[in-house]
Structure formats: structure tokens, C-alpha cells
Short mmCIF file of C-alpha atoms in Angstrom, two decimals:
data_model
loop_
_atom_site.label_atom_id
_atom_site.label_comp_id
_atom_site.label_asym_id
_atom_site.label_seq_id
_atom_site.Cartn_x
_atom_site.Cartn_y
_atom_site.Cartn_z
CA UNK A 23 51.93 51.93 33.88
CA UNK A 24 50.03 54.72 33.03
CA UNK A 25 50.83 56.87 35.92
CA UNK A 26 53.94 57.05 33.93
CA UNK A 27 52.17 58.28 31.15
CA UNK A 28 50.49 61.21 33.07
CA UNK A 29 53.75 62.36 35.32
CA UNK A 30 55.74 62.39 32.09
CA UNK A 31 53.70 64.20 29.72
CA UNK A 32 52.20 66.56 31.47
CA UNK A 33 55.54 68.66 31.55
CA UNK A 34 55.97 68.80 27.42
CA UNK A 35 52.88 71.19 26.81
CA UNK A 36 54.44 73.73 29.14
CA UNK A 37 57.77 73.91 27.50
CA UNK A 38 58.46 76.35 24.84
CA UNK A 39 59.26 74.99 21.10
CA UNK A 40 62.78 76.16 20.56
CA UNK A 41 64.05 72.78 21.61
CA UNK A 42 63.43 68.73 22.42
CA UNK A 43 63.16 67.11 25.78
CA UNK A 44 63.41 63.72 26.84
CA UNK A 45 60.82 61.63 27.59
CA UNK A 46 61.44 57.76 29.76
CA UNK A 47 59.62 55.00 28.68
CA UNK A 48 59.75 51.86 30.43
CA UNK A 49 59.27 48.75 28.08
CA UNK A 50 59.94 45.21 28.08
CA UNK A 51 63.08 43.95 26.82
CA UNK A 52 63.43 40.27 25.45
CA UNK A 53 66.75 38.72 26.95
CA UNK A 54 68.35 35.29 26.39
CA UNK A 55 66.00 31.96 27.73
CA UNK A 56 68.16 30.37 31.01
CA UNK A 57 69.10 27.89 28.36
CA UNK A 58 70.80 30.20 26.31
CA UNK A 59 68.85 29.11 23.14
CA UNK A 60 67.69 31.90 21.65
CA UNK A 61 65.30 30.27 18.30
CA UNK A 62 65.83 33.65 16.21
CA UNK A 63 62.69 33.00 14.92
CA UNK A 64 62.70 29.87 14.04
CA UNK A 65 60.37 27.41 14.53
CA UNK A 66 61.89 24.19 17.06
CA UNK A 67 60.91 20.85 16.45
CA UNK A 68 60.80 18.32 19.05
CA UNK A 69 61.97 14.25 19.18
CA UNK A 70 61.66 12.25 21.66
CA UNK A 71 63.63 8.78 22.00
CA UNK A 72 62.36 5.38 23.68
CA UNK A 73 63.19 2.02 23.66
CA UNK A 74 61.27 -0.30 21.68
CA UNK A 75 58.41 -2.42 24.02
CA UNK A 76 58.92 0.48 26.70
CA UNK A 77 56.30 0.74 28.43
CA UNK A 78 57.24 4.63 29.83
CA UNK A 79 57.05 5.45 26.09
CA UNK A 80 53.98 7.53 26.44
CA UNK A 81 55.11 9.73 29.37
CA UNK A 82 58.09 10.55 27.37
CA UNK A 83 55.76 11.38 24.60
CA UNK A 84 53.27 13.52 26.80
CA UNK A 85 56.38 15.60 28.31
CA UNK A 86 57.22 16.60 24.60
CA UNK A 87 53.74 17.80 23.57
CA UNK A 88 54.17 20.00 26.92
CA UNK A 89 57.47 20.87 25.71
CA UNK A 90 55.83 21.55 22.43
CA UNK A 91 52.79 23.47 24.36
CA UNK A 92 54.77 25.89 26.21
CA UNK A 93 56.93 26.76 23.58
CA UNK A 94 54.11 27.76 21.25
CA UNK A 95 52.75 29.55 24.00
CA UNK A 96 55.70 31.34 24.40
CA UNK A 97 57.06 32.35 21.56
CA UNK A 98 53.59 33.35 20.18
CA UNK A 99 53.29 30.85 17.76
CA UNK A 100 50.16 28.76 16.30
CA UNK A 101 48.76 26.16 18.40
CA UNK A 102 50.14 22.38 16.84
CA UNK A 103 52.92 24.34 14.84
CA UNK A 104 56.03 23.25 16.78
CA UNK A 105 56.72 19.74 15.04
CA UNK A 106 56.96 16.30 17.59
CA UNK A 107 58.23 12.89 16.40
CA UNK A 108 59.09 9.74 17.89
CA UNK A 109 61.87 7.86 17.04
CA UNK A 110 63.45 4.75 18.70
CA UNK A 111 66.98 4.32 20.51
CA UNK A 112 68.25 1.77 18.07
CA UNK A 113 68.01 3.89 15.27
CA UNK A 114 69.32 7.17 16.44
CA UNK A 115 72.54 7.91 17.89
CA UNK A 116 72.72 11.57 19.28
CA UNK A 117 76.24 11.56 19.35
CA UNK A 118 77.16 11.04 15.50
CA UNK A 119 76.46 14.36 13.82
CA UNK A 120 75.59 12.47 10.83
CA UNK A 121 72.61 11.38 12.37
CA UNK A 122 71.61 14.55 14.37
CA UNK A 123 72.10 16.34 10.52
CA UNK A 124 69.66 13.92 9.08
CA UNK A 125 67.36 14.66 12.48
CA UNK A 126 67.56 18.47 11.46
CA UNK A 127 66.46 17.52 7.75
CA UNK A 128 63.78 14.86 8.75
CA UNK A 129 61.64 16.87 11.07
CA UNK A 130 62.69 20.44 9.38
CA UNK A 131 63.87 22.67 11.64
CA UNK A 132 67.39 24.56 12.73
CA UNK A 133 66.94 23.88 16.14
CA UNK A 134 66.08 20.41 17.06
CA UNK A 135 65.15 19.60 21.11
CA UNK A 136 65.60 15.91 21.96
CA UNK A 137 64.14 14.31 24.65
CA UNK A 138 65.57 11.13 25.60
CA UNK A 139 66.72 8.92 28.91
CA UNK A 140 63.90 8.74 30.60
CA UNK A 141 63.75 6.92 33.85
CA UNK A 142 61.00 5.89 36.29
CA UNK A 143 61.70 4.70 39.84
CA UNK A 144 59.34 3.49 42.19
CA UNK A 145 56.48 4.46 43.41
CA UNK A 146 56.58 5.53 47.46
CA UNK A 147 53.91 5.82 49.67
CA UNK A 148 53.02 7.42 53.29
CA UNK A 149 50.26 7.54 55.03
CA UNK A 150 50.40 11.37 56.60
CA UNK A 151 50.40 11.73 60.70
CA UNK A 152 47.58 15.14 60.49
CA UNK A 153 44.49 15.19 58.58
CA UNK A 154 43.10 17.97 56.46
CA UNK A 155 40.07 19.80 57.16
CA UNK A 156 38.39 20.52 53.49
CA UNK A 157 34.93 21.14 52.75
CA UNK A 158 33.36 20.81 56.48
CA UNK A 159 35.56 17.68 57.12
CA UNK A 160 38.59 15.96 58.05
CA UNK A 161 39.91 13.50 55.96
CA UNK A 162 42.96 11.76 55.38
CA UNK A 163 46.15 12.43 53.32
CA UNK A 164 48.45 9.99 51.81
CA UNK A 165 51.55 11.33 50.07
CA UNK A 166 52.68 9.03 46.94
CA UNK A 167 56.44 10.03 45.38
CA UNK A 168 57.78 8.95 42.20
CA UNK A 169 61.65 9.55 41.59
CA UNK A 170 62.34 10.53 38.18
CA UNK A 171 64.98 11.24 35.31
CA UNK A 172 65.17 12.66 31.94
CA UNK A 173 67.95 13.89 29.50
CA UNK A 174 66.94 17.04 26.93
CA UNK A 175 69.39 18.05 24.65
CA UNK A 176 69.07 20.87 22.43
CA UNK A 177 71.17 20.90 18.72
CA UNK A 178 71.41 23.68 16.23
CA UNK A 179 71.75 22.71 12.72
CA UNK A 180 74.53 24.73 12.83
CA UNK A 181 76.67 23.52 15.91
CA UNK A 182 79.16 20.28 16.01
CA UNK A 183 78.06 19.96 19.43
CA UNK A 184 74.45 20.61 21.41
CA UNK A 185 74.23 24.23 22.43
CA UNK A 186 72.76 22.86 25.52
CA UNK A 187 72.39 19.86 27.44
CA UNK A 188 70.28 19.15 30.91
CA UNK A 189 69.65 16.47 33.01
CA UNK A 190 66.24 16.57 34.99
CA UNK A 191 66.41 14.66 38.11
CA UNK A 192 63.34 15.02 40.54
CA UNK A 193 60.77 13.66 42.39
CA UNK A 194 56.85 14.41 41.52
CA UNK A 195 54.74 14.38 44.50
CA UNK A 196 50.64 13.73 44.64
CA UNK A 197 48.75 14.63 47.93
CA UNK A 198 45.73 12.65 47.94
CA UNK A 199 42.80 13.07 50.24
CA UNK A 200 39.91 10.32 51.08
CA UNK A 201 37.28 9.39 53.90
CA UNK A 202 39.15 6.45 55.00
CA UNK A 203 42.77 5.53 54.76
CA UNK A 204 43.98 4.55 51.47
CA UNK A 205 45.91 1.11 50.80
CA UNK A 206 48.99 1.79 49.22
CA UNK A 207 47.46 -0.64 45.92
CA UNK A 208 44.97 2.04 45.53
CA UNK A 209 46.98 5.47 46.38
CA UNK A 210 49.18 4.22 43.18
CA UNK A 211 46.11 2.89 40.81
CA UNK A 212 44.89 7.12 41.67
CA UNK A 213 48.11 8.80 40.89
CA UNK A 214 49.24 6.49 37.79
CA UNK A 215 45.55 7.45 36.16
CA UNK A 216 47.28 11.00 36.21
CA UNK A 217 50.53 10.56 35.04
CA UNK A 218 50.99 11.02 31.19
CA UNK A 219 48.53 15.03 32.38
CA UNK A 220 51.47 14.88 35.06
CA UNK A 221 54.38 14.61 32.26
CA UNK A 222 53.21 16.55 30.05
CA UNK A 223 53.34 19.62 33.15
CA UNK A 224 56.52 18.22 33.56
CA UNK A 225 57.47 19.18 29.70
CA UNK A 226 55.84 22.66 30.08
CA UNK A 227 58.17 23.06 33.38
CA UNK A 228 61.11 22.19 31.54
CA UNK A 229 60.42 24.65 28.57
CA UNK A 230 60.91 27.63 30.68
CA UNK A 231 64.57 26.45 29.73
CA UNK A 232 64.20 27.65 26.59
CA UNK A 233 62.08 30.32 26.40
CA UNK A 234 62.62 34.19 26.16
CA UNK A 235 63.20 35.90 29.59
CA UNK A 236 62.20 39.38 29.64
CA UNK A 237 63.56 42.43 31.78
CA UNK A 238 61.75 46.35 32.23
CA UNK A 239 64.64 48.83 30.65
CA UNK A 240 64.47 52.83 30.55
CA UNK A 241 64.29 53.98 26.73
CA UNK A 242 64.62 57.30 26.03
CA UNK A 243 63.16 59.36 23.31
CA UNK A 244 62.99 62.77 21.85
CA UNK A 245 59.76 65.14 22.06
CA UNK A 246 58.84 68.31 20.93
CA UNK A 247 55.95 70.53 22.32
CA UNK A 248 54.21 69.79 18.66
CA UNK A 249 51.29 67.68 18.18
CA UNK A 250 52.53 65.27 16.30
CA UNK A 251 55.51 65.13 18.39
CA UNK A 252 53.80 64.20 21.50
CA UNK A 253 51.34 61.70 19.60
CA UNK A 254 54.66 59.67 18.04
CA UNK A 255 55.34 59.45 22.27
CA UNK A 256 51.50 58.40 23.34
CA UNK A 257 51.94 56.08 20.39
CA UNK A 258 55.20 54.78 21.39
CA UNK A 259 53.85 54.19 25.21
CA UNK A 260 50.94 52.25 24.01
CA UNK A 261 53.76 50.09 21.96
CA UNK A 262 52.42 51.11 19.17
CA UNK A 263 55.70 51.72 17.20
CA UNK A 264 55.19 51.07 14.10
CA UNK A 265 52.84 53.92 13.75
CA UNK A 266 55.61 55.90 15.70
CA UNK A 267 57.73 55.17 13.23
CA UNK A 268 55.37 56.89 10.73
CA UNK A 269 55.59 60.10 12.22
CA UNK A 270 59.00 60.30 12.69
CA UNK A 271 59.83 59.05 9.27
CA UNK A 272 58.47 62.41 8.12
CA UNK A 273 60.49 64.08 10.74
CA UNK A 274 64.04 62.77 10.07
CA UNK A 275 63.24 64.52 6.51
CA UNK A 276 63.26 67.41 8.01
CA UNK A 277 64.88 70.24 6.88
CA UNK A 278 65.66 71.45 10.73
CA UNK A 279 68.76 69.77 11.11
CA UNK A 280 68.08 69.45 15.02
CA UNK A 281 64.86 67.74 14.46
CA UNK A 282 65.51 65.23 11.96
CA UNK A 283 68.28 64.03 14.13
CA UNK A 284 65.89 63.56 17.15
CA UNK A 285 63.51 61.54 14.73
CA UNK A 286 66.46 59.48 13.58
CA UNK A 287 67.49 58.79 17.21
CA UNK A 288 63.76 57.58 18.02
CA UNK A 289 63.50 56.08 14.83
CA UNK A 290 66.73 54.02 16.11
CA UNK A 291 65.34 53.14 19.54
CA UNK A 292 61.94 51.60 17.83
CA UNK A 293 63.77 49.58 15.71
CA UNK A 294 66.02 48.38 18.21
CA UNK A 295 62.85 47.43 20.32
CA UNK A 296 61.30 46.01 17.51
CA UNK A 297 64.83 43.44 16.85
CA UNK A 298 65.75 45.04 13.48
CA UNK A 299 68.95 45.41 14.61
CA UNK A 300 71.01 46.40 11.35
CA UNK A 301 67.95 49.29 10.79
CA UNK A 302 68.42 50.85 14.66
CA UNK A 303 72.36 50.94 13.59
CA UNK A 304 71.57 52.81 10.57
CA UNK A 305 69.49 55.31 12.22
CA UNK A 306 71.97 55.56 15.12
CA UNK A 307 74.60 56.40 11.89
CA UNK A 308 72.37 58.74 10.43
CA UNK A 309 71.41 60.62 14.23
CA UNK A 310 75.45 60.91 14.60
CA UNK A 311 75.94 62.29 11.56
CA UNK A 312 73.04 65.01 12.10
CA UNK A 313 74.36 65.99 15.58
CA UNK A 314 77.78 66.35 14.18
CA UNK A 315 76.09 68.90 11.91
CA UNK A 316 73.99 70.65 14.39
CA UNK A 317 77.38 71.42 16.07
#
């Protein structure tokens, strides 16, 4: 990126002072999850549904801590902050709103993700024709498969229906190497020591779902051959904007008409970068309403 920085900059020093160029700054745009969801910063909360005596009940509950996981990951928030409960089948009904309200109150969040349905099949196993050389040595591989199924559905306290609903159907697949063959009693005694690690990867898979995508756009911005000018950009390119902002705030009081619209149109692009939408409107107002008088 900062090749960017040097092919770009280089250019303003040379330029006389009478007037602004432009200067293109590639940043990182948040765009809506896959899902659609988009938390405006809110903080999700998580259930997850079994049956009572199930005995799956605590690979559902591992795939919502890595639900929980990768959405604190991704949406920068504290470790253990995204709430998780547990609830059973017989006392929730997903489709009474009633109930999903009471969900949303309960556990304290606008938008609640439930994870419910689950279903194991059976284990499969095959004993692999070739053998893999690792380490200095052959040594067997035995492939076990385990078919899967689970329901997430996603409800906004503020929505009669979800705003999304998935079904995960898939099969997870363990390659496992050893000396001598491996009887198929023992290939699934190996894998289901892993499963509840394996589910909760699962969960952190499935969270993708929901979490910001993001995309490189081309902002432009205004720069004079000044100092301060050209700091405001090196500022900007390190995404420093708030301190950007500073030194443009000064600007767009500016008694040069033709300058304090340029710092009003940057001022406008930071915000809008930094999601303060009705701010980057205002300055966008207050640029067209300089330009008009620059005329």
C-alpha cells in the first residue's frame, strides 16, 4: 500500500498553490455479511435449542460458542461478550413471536441467532487404497464421515419474521493416519474424542454468514500544496481520520471560499468512512453550498 503513498504524493509539492488537486486513496469499505444481517452495532446473543436427555446436546452447544467466537472476533468485540444460552425444545417455540419477543428480552439483545435442529447421522468408515508417506514413513489412512444437519435462524427484535434463515447440511470428514490398519471400533473412538473442537469450527464456519464483508473502494480527497494540507492526506492514508478531521475542521472555517469547501468535501468522505452517515450528508450540504458560491 504504500507505493500508493509515494506515486501519489510526490506530484503535490510540485504544483503551484493557486488551486486543489485530487488525491486517490484506496480504503476498505465495510459491506453487508452474505447473510444480510448487518448488527448496527449491536451486540448478538446466541441460543441454542435441544431436546431434553439428548445426548448431541453438547455439540450443539460447542457450535454456538464458535458462533459466539467468530463473531467477537469479527466484529471487534471483547472476548466472552456475545451472550450464549441454552434452552430446551419444549419450552420454546420459534415460530410464535410471543416467545421469540420474550427470547429478545431474556438474553438482551436486538438481534437474537438461534441454533436449533441439529442432526447426527452415522458414522462411515474406509479404509484408503494408497498410503501416505509422513515423517520418513508410510502409513495408513482411514477416512471416517459423519453426515450432518443444523437449522440457524437469525430474528431481529424488530422483524415479525427471521431476517434470515439457513439450513446447514454437510458432511465432516477426518483423515486419520496409523502404523497398522485401524478397525473401524477404533477410527470412530479417535474422531468422536474430537468432535465437540470439531463443532465448535463448525460454528465459526457458519458465522462468516453473518459477519461484515469488506471491499477496496477509490476515495477521493482534496489537497493543497500546504503543509498542513498534505499532512490531513498522510494522516488520512495511515487511517488516521479522526486527526484528519482536525485539520480540516479548521479549514472548512476558512474564509477562502474555495478551500473551506474542499475541507467540507473531505470532512464528508471521513465521516462517511467512519459510518456517521447523517454527519458526511451534512458536510456534503455544506461543500454544495460552498461550490455554488465559488461559482
Amino acid at each position: 500500500m504504500k507505493r500508493y503513498l509515494l506515486i501519489l504524493l510526490v506530484p503535490l509539492f510540485a504544483l503551484a498553490s493557486c488551486g486543489p488537486v485530487t488525491y486517490t486513496l484506496p480504503v476498505e469499505k465495510r459491506t453487508a455479511s452474505s447473510g444480510n444481517v448487518d448488527f448496527l452495532g449491536t451486540l448478538p446473543g446466541i441460543v441454542f435449542i435441544t431436546q431434553r436427555g439428548d445426548s448431541d446436546s453438547s455439540l450443539l452447544s460447542s457450535l454456538a460458542v464458535g458462533i459466539a467466537e467468530r463473531l467477537e472476533a469479527d466484529l471487534g468485540l471483547d472476548s466472552g461478550s456475545v451472550p450464549v444460552f441454552s434452552m430446551y425444545a419444549d419450552e420454546v417455540d420459534l415460530s410464535d413471536r410471543t416467545m421469540v419477543e420474550y427470547l429478545h428480552a431474556a438474553v438482551g439483545v436486538e438481534f437474537l441467532i438461534a441454533a436449533d435442529s441439529l442432526g447426527i447421522g452415522e458414522f462411515s468408515v474406509t479404509e484408503d487404497e494408497g498410503r501416505a508417506y509422513t515423517q520418513g514413513a508410510f502409513l495408513n489412512q482411514t477416512t471416517v464421515s459423519l453426515p450432518y444437519e443444523v437449522r440457524l435462524q437469525v430474528f431481529d427484535s424488530h422483524s415479525e419474521e427471521p431476517v434470515d434463515r439457513v439450513i446447514n447440511r454437510d458432511i465432516m470428514e477426518w483423515t486419520l493416519l496409523s502404523d497398522a490398519p485401524l478397525t473401524r471400533l477404533r477410527a470412530v473412538e479417535k474422531v468422536d474424542s474430537e468432535l465437540e473442537n470439531s463443532f465448535r469450527s463448525l460454528g465459526e464456519v457458519m458465522a462468516q454468514r453473518y459477519s461484515p464483508q469488506w471491499e477496496t473502494v477509490n476515495k477521493t480527497l482534496f489537497v493543497y500544496d500546504e503543509a498542513d494540507w498534505t499532512e490531513a492526506c498522510r494522516l488520512a492514508y495511515l487511517f488516521e481520520w479522526e486527526k484528519a478531521m482536525d485539520i480540516w475542521y479548521e479549514k472548512a472555517a476558512s474564509p477562502n471560499i474555495r478551500k473551506a469547501a474542499c475541507a467540507a468535501y473531505n470532512l464528508s468522505v471521513a465521516c462517511s468512512i467512519l459510518e456517521m452517515d447523517d454527519m458526511a450528508a451534512m458536510w456534503m450540504s455544506r461543500y454544495e453550498e460552498l461550490s455554488k458560491q465559488n461559482r
